[in-house]
CSV table of C-alpha atoms in Angstrom, one decimal:
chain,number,residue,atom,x,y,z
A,1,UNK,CA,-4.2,91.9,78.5
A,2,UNK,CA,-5.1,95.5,77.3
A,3,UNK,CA,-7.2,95.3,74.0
A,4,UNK,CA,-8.6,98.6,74.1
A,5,UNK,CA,-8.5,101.6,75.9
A,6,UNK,CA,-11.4,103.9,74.7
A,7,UNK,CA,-13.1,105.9,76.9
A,8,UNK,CA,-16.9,105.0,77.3
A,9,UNK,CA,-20.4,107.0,78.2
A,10,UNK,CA,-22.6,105.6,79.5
A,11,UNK,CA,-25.6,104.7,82.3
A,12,UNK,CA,-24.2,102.4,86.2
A,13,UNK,CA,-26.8,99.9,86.9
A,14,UNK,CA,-26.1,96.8,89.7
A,15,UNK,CA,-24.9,93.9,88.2
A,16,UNK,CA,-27.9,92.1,90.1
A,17,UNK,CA,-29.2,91.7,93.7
A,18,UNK,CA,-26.6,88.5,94.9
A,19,UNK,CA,-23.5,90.0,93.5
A,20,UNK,CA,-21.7,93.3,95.1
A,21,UNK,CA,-18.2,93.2,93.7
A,22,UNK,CA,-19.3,94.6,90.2
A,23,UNK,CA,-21.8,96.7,88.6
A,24,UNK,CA,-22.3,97.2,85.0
A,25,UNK,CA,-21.8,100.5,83.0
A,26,UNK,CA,-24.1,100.3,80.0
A,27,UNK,CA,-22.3,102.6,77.0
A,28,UNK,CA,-24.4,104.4,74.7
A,29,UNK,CA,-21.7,103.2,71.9
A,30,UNK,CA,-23.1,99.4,71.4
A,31,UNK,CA,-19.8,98.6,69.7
A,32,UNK,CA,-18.3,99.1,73.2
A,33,UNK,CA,-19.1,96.0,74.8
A,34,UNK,CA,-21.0,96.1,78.8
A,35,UNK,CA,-17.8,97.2,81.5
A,36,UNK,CA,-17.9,95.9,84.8
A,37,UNK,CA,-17.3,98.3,87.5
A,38,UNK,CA,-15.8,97.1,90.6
A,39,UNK,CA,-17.4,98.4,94.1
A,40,UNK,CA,-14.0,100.4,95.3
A,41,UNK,CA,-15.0,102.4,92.5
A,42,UNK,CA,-19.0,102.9,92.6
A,43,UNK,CA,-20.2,106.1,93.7
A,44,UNK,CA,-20.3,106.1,97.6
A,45,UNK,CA,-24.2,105.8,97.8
A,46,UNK,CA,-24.9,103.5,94.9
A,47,UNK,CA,-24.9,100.3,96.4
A,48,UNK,CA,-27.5,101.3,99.0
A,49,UNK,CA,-29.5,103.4,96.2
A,50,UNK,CA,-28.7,102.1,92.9
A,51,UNK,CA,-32.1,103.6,91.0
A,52,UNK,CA,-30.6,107.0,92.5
A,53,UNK,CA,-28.2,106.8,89.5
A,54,UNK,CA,-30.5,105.4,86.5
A,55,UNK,CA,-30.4,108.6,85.2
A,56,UNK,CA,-26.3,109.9,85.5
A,57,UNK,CA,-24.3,109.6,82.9
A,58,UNK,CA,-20.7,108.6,83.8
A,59,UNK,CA,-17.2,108.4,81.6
A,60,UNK,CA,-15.3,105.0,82.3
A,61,UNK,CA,-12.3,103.9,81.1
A,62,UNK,CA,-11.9,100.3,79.8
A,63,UNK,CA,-9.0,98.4,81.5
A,64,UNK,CA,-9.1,94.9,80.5
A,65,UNK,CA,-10.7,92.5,78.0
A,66,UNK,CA,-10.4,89.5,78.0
A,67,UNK,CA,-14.0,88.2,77.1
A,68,UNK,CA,-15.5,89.3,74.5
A,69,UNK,CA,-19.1,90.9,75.8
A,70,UNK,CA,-17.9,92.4,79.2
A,71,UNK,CA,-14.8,94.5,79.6
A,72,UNK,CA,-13.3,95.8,82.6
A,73,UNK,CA,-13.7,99.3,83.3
A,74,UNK,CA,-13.1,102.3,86.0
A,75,UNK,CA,-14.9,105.3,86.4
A,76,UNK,CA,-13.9,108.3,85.7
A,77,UNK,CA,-16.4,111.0,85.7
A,78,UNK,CA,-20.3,111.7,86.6
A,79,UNK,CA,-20.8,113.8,84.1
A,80,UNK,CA,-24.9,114.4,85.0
A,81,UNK,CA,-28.4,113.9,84.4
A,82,UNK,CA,-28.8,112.4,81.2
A,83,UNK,CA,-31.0,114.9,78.7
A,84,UNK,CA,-29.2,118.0,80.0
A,85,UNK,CA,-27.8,119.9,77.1
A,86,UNK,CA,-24.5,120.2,78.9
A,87,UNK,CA,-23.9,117.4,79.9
A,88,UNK,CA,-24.5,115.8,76.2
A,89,UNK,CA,-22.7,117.9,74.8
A,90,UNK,CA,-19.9,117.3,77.5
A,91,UNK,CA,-20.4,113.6,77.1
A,92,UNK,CA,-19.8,113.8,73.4
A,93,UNK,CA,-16.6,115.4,73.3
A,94,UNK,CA,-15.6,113.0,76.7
A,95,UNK,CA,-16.7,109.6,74.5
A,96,UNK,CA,-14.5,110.5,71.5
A,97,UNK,CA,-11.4,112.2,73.4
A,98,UNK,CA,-12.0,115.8,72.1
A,99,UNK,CA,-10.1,118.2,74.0
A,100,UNK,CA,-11.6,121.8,73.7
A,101,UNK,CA,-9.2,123.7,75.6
A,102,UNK,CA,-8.0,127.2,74.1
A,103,UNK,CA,-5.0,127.3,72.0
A,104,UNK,CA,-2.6,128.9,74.1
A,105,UNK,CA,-0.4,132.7,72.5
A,106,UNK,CA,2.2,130.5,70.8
A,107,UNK,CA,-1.0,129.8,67.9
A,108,UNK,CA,-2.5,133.2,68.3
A,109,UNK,CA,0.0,134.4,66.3
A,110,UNK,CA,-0.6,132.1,63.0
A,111,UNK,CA,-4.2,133.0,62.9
A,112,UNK,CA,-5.7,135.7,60.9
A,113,UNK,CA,-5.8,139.1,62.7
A,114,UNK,CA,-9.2,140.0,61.9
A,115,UNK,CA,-12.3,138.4,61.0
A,116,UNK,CA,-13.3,140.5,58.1
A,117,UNK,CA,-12.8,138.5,54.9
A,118,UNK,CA,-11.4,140.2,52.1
A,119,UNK,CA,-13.4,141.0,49.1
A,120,UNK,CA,-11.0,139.3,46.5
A,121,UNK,CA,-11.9,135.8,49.0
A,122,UNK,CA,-15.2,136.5,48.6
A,123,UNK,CA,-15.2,136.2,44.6
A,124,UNK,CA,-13.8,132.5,44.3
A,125,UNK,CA,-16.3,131.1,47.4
A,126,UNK,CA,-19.7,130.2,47.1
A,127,UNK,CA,-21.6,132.8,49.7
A,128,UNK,CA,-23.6,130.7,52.2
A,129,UNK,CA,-24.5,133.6,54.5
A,130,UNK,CA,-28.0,134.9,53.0
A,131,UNK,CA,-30.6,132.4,52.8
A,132,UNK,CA,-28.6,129.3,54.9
A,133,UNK,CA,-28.7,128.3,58.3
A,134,UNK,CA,-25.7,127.9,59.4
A,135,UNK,CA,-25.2,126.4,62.5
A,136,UNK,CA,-22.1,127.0,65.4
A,137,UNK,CA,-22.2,125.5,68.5
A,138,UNK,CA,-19.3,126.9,71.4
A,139,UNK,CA,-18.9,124.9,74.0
A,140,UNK,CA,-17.2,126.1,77.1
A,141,UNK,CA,-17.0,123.2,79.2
């Protein structure tokens, strides 16, 4: 029985010594519940050299659960080392299903056609671009 089928990022650590069939993918969103990972789906050198991996951050997908702290999950992507800025940022938009690809020409031609804003905008919004930070972050990933 499918009960949910977010997407979850997170850190692979072995289940524990005895048992090879599963590992455990812990998500950094604790109101996703613990996955286990099956071995057919582990990274090839992980059961050999598990703390290799303490630091990667990988996408998985939840595909069953049935009890209520451990779902069933597959991997999907190693995103990277945990703490690089592209990778969290990658990890953020994977975790929440963001898609950042470009809008394609059918858009471009509903959008303004230059970037100038007119004066006659200006008067009836508050100005925020003297004195403010304000903050954009692109992300090409």
């Amino acid at each position: 029985m499918l009960v949910h089928s977010r997407k979850a990022v997170g850190t692979l650590r072995p289940l524990d010594k005895k048992n090879s069939e599963f590992a455990v993918l812990y998500p950094r969103d604790k109101r996703i519940p613990i996955l286990r990972i099956p071995a057919i789906n582990w990274p090839n050198s992980f059961k050999n050299n598990p703390k290799q991996y303490e630091k990667i951050l990988f996408v998985a997908k939840i595909i069953d659960w049935t009890v209520p702290n451990y779902a069933l999950g597959v991997l999907t992507e190693n995103l990277g080392l945990s703490g690089d800025l592209r990778v969290e940022s990658i990890s953020i938009l994977r975790e929440y299903c963001l898609d950042v690809t470009p809008f394609g020409p059918e858009v471009a031609e509903y959008l303004p056609k230059s970037n100038d804003i007119p004066q006659k905008e200006l008067e009836y919004r508050e100005d925020i671009r003297e004195g403010m930070c304000v903050y954009n972050r692109s992300c090409n990933s």
